[in-house]
Tab-separated table of C-alpha atoms in Angstrom:
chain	number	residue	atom	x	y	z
A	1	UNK	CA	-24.053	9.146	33.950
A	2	UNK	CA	-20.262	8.729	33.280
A	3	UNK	CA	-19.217	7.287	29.547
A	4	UNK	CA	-16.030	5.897	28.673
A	5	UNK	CA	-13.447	8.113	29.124
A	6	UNK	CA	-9.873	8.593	27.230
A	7	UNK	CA	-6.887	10.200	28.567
A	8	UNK	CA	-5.566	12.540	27.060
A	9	UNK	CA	-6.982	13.326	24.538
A	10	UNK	CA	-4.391	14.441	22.398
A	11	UNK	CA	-0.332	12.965	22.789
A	12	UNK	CA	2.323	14.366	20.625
A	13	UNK	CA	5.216	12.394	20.910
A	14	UNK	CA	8.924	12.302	19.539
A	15	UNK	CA	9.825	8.929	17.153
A	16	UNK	CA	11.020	6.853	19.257
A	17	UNK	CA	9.273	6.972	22.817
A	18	UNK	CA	7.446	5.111	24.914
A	19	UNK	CA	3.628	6.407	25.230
A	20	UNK	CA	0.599	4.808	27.407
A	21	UNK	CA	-3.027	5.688	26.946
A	22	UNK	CA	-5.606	5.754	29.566
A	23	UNK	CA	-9.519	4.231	29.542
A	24	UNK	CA	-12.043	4.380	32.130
A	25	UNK	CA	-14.854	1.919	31.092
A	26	UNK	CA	-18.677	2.918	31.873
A	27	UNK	CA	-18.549	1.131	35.655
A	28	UNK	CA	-19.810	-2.406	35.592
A	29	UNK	CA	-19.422	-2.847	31.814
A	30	UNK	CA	-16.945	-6.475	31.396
A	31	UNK	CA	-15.788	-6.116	28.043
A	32	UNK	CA	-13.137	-3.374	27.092
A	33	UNK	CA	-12.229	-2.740	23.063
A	34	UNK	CA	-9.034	-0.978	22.039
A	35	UNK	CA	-9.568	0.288	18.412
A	36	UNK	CA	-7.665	2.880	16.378
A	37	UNK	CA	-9.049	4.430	13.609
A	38	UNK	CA	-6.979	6.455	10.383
A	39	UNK	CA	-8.152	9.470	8.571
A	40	UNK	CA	-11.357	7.960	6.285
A	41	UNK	CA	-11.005	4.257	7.769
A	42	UNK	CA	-13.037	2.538	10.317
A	43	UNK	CA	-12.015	1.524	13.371
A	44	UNK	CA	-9.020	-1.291	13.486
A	45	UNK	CA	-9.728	-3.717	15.902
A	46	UNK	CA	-6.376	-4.158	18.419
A	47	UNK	CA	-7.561	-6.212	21.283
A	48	UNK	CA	-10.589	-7.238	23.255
A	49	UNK	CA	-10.747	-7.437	27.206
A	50	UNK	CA	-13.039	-9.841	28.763
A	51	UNK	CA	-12.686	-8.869	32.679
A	52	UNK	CA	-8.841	-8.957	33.091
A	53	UNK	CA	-8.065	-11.469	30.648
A	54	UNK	CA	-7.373	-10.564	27.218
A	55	UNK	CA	-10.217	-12.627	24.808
A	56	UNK	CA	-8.578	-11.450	21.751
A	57	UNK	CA	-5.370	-9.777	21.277
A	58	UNK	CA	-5.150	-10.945	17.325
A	59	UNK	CA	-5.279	-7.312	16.190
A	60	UNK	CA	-1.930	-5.733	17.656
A	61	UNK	CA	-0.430	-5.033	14.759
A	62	UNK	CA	3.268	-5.830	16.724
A	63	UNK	CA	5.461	-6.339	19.693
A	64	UNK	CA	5.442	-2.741	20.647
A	65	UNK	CA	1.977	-2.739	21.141
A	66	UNK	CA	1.012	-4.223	24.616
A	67	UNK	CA	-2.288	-3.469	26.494
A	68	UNK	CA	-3.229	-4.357	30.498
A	69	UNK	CA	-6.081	-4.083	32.177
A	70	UNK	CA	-5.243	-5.354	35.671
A	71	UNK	CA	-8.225	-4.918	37.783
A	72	UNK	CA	-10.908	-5.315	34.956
A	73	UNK	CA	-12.065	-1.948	35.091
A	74	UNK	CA	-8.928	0.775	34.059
A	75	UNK	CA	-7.464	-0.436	30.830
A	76	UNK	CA	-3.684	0.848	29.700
A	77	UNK	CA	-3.044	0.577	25.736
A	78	UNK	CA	0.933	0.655	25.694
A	79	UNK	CA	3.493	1.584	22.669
A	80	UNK	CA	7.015	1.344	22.868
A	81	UNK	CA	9.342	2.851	20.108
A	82	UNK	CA	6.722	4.514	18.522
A	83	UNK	CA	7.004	5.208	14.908
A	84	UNK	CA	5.312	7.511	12.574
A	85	UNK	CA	2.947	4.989	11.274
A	86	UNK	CA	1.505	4.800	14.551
A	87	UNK	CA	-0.167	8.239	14.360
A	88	UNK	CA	-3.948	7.376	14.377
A	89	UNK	CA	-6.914	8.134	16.867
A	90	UNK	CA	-7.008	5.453	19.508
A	91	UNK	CA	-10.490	4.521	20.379
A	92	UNK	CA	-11.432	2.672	23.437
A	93	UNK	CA	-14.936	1.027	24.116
A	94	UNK	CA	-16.672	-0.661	26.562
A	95	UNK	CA	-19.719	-3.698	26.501
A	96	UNK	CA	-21.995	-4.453	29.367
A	97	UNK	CA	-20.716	-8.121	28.506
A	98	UNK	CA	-19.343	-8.025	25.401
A	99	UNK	CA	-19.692	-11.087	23.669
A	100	UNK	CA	-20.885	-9.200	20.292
A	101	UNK	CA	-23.444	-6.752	21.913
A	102	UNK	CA	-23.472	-3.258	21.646
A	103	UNK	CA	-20.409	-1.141	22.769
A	104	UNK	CA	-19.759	2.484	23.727
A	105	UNK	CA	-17.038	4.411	22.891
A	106	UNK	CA	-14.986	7.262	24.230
A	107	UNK	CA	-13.869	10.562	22.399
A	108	UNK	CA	-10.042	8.658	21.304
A	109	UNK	CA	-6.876	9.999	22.094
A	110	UNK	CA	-5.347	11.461	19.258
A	111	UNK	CA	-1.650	10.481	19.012
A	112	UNK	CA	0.691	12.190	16.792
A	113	UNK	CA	4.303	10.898	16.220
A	114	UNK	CA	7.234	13.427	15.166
B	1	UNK	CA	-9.878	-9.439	1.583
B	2	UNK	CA	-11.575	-7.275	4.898
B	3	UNK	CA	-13.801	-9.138	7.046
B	4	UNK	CA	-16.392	-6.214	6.794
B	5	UNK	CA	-16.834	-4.431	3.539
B	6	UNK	CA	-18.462	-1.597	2.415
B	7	UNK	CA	-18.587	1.033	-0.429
B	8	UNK	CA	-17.072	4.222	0.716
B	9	UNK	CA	-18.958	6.289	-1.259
B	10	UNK	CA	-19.544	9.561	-0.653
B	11	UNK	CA	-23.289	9.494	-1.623
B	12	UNK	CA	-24.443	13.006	-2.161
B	13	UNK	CA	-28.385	13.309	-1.939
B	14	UNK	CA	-31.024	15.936	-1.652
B	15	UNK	CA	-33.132	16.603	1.308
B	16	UNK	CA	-35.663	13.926	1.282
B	17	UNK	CA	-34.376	11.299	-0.908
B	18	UNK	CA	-33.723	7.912	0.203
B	19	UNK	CA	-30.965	6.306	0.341
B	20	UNK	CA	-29.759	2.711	0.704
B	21	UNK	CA	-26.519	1.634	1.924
B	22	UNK	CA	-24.735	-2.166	1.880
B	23	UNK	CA	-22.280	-4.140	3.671
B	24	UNK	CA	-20.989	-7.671	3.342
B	25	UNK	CA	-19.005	-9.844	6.277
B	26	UNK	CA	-16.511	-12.638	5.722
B	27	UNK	CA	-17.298	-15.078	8.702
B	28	UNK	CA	-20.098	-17.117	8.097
B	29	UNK	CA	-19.894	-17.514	12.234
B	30	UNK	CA	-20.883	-14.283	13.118
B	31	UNK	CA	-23.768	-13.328	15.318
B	32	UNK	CA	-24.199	-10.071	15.959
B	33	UNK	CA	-25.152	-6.970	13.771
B	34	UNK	CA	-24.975	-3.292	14.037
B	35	UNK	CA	-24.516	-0.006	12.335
B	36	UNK	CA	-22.886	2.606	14.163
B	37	UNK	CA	-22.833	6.292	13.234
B	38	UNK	CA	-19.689	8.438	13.452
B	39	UNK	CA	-19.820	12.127	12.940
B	40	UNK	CA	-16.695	14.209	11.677
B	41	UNK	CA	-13.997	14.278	14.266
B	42	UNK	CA	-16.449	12.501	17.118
B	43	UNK	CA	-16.676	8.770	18.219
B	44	UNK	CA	-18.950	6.096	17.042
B	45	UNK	CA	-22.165	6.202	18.544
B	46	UNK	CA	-25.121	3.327	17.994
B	47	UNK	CA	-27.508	3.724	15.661
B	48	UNK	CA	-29.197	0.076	15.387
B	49	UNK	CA	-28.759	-3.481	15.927
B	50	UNK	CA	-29.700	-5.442	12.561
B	51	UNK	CA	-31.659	-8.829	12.849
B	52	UNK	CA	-32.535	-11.086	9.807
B	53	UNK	CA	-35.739	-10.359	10.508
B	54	UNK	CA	-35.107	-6.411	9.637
B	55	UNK	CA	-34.993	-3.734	12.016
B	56	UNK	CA	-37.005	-0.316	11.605
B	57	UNK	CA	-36.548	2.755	14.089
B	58	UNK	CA	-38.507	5.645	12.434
B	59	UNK	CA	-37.031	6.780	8.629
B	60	UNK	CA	-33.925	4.002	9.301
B	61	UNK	CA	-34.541	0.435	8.334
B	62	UNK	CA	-31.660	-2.597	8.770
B	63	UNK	CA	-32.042	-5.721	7.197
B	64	UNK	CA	-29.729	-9.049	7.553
B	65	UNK	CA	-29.725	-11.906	4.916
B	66	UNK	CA	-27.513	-14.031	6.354
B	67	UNK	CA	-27.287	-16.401	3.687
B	68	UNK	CA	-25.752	-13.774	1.259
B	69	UNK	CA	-23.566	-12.490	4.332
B	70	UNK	CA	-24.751	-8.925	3.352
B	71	UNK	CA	-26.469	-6.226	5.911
B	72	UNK	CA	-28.457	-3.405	4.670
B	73	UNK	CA	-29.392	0.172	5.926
B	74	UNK	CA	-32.044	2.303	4.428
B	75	UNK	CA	-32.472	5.566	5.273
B	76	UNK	CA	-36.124	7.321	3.903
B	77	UNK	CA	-36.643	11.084	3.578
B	78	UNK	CA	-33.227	12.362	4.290
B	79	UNK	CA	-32.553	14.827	6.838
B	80	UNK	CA	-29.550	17.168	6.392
B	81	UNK	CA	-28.522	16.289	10.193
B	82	UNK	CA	-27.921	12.703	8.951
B	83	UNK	CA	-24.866	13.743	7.059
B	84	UNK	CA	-21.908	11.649	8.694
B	85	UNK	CA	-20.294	8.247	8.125
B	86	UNK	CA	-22.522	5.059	8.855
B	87	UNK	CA	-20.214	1.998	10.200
B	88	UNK	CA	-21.165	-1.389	9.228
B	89	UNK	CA	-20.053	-3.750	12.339
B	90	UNK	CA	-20.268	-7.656	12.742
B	91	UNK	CA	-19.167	-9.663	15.516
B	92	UNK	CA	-16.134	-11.962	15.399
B	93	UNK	CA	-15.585	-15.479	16.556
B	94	UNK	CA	-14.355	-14.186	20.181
B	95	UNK	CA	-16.994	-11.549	20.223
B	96	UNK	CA	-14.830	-8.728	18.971
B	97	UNK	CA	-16.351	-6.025	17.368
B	98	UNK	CA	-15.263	-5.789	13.236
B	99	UNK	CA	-16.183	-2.720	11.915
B	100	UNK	CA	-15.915	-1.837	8.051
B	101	UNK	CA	-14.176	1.153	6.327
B	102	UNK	CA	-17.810	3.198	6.479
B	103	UNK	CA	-19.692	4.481	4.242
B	104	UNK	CA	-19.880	8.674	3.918
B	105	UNK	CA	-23.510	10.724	3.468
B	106	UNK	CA	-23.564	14.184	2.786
B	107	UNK	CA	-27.753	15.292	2.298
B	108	UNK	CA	-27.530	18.518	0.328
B	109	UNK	CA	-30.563	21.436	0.972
């Protein structure tokens, strides 16, 4: 069956610019995770979709970091004036009902800021 | 301080050895356990849910003491396929998913 699925999976992107990432949960799954993840770190928890509603949104590190998921399904991770420091893997994961239980997670779009 | 934290090693070990790794979590509230394992370049993938009253799926045991906030994974007769980084993960107030830095295995021949 269909996992989670990132697009794209790789964005190169001038300093500056506004970039939006793409995830497709596993169908029927209610929670949605945004994580991104440095070279030889674990994942860094951004924000945590219950349905449509946002549950937790403490780990955005900023204002240019804004994430939607409008229909409870699709889910949009947005970055305005990207900077360097926001080079990283994004991971995006999906629950059956979230809540702490198990999650699965997509291959990441790899961003890289120039 | 990191509300999951674990020793990033790397442990080196032969073929067969066992090893033991160890993670401790911040919030006294949290419910849920796991250890996820992430090879090079890929995503995290589940490798077990850890209860207090331990976990065993074949060579891999988990173990929770939740009065010590510490999780455990132990991993008998080491295989070199199980070479990658093993996530330590707890579950946060709203539910959210923290996951700690890892913790790297490389099993030599």
């Amino acid at each position: 069956g269909a996992g989670v699925s990132q697009t794209p999976s790789n964005k190169v992107t001038e300093k500056g610019k506004y970039v939006e990432l793409r995830c497709d949960p596993i169908s029927g799954h209610t929670a949605l995770y945004w994580y991104r993840q440095s070279l030889g770190q674990g994942p860094e928890f951004l924000i945590y979709f219950q349905g449509t509603g946002a549950a937790d949104d403490s780990g955005l590190p900023n204002d240019r970091f804004f994430a939607v998921r409008p229909e409870g399904s699709v889910s949009t991770l947005k970055i305005q004036r990207t900077e360097r420091g926001d080079s990283a893997v994004y991971l995006c994961a999906s629950s059956p009902s979230g809540g702490g239980g198990q999650a699965f997670f997509g291959q990441g779009t790899r961003l890289t800021v120039v | 301080r990191k509300e999951v934290e674990q020793d990033p090693g790397p442990f080196n070990v032969p073929e067969g050895a066992t090893v033991a790794f160890n993670c401790t979590y911040s919030n006294s509230a949290s419910q849920s356990f796991f250890w996820y394992r992430q090879d090079c370049r890929k995503e995290p993938k589940l490798l077990m849910s850890v209860y207090s009253s331990g976990n065993e799926d074949g060579r891999f045991t988990a173990q929770l003491n939740r009065a010590s906030q510490y999780i455990s994974l132990l991993i008998r007769d080491s295989k070199l396929s199980d070479s990658a980084t093993y996530l330590c993960v707890a579950s946060g107030n709203t539910g959210k998913l923290i996951f700690g830095q890892g913790t790297t295995l490389q099993v030599k021949p």
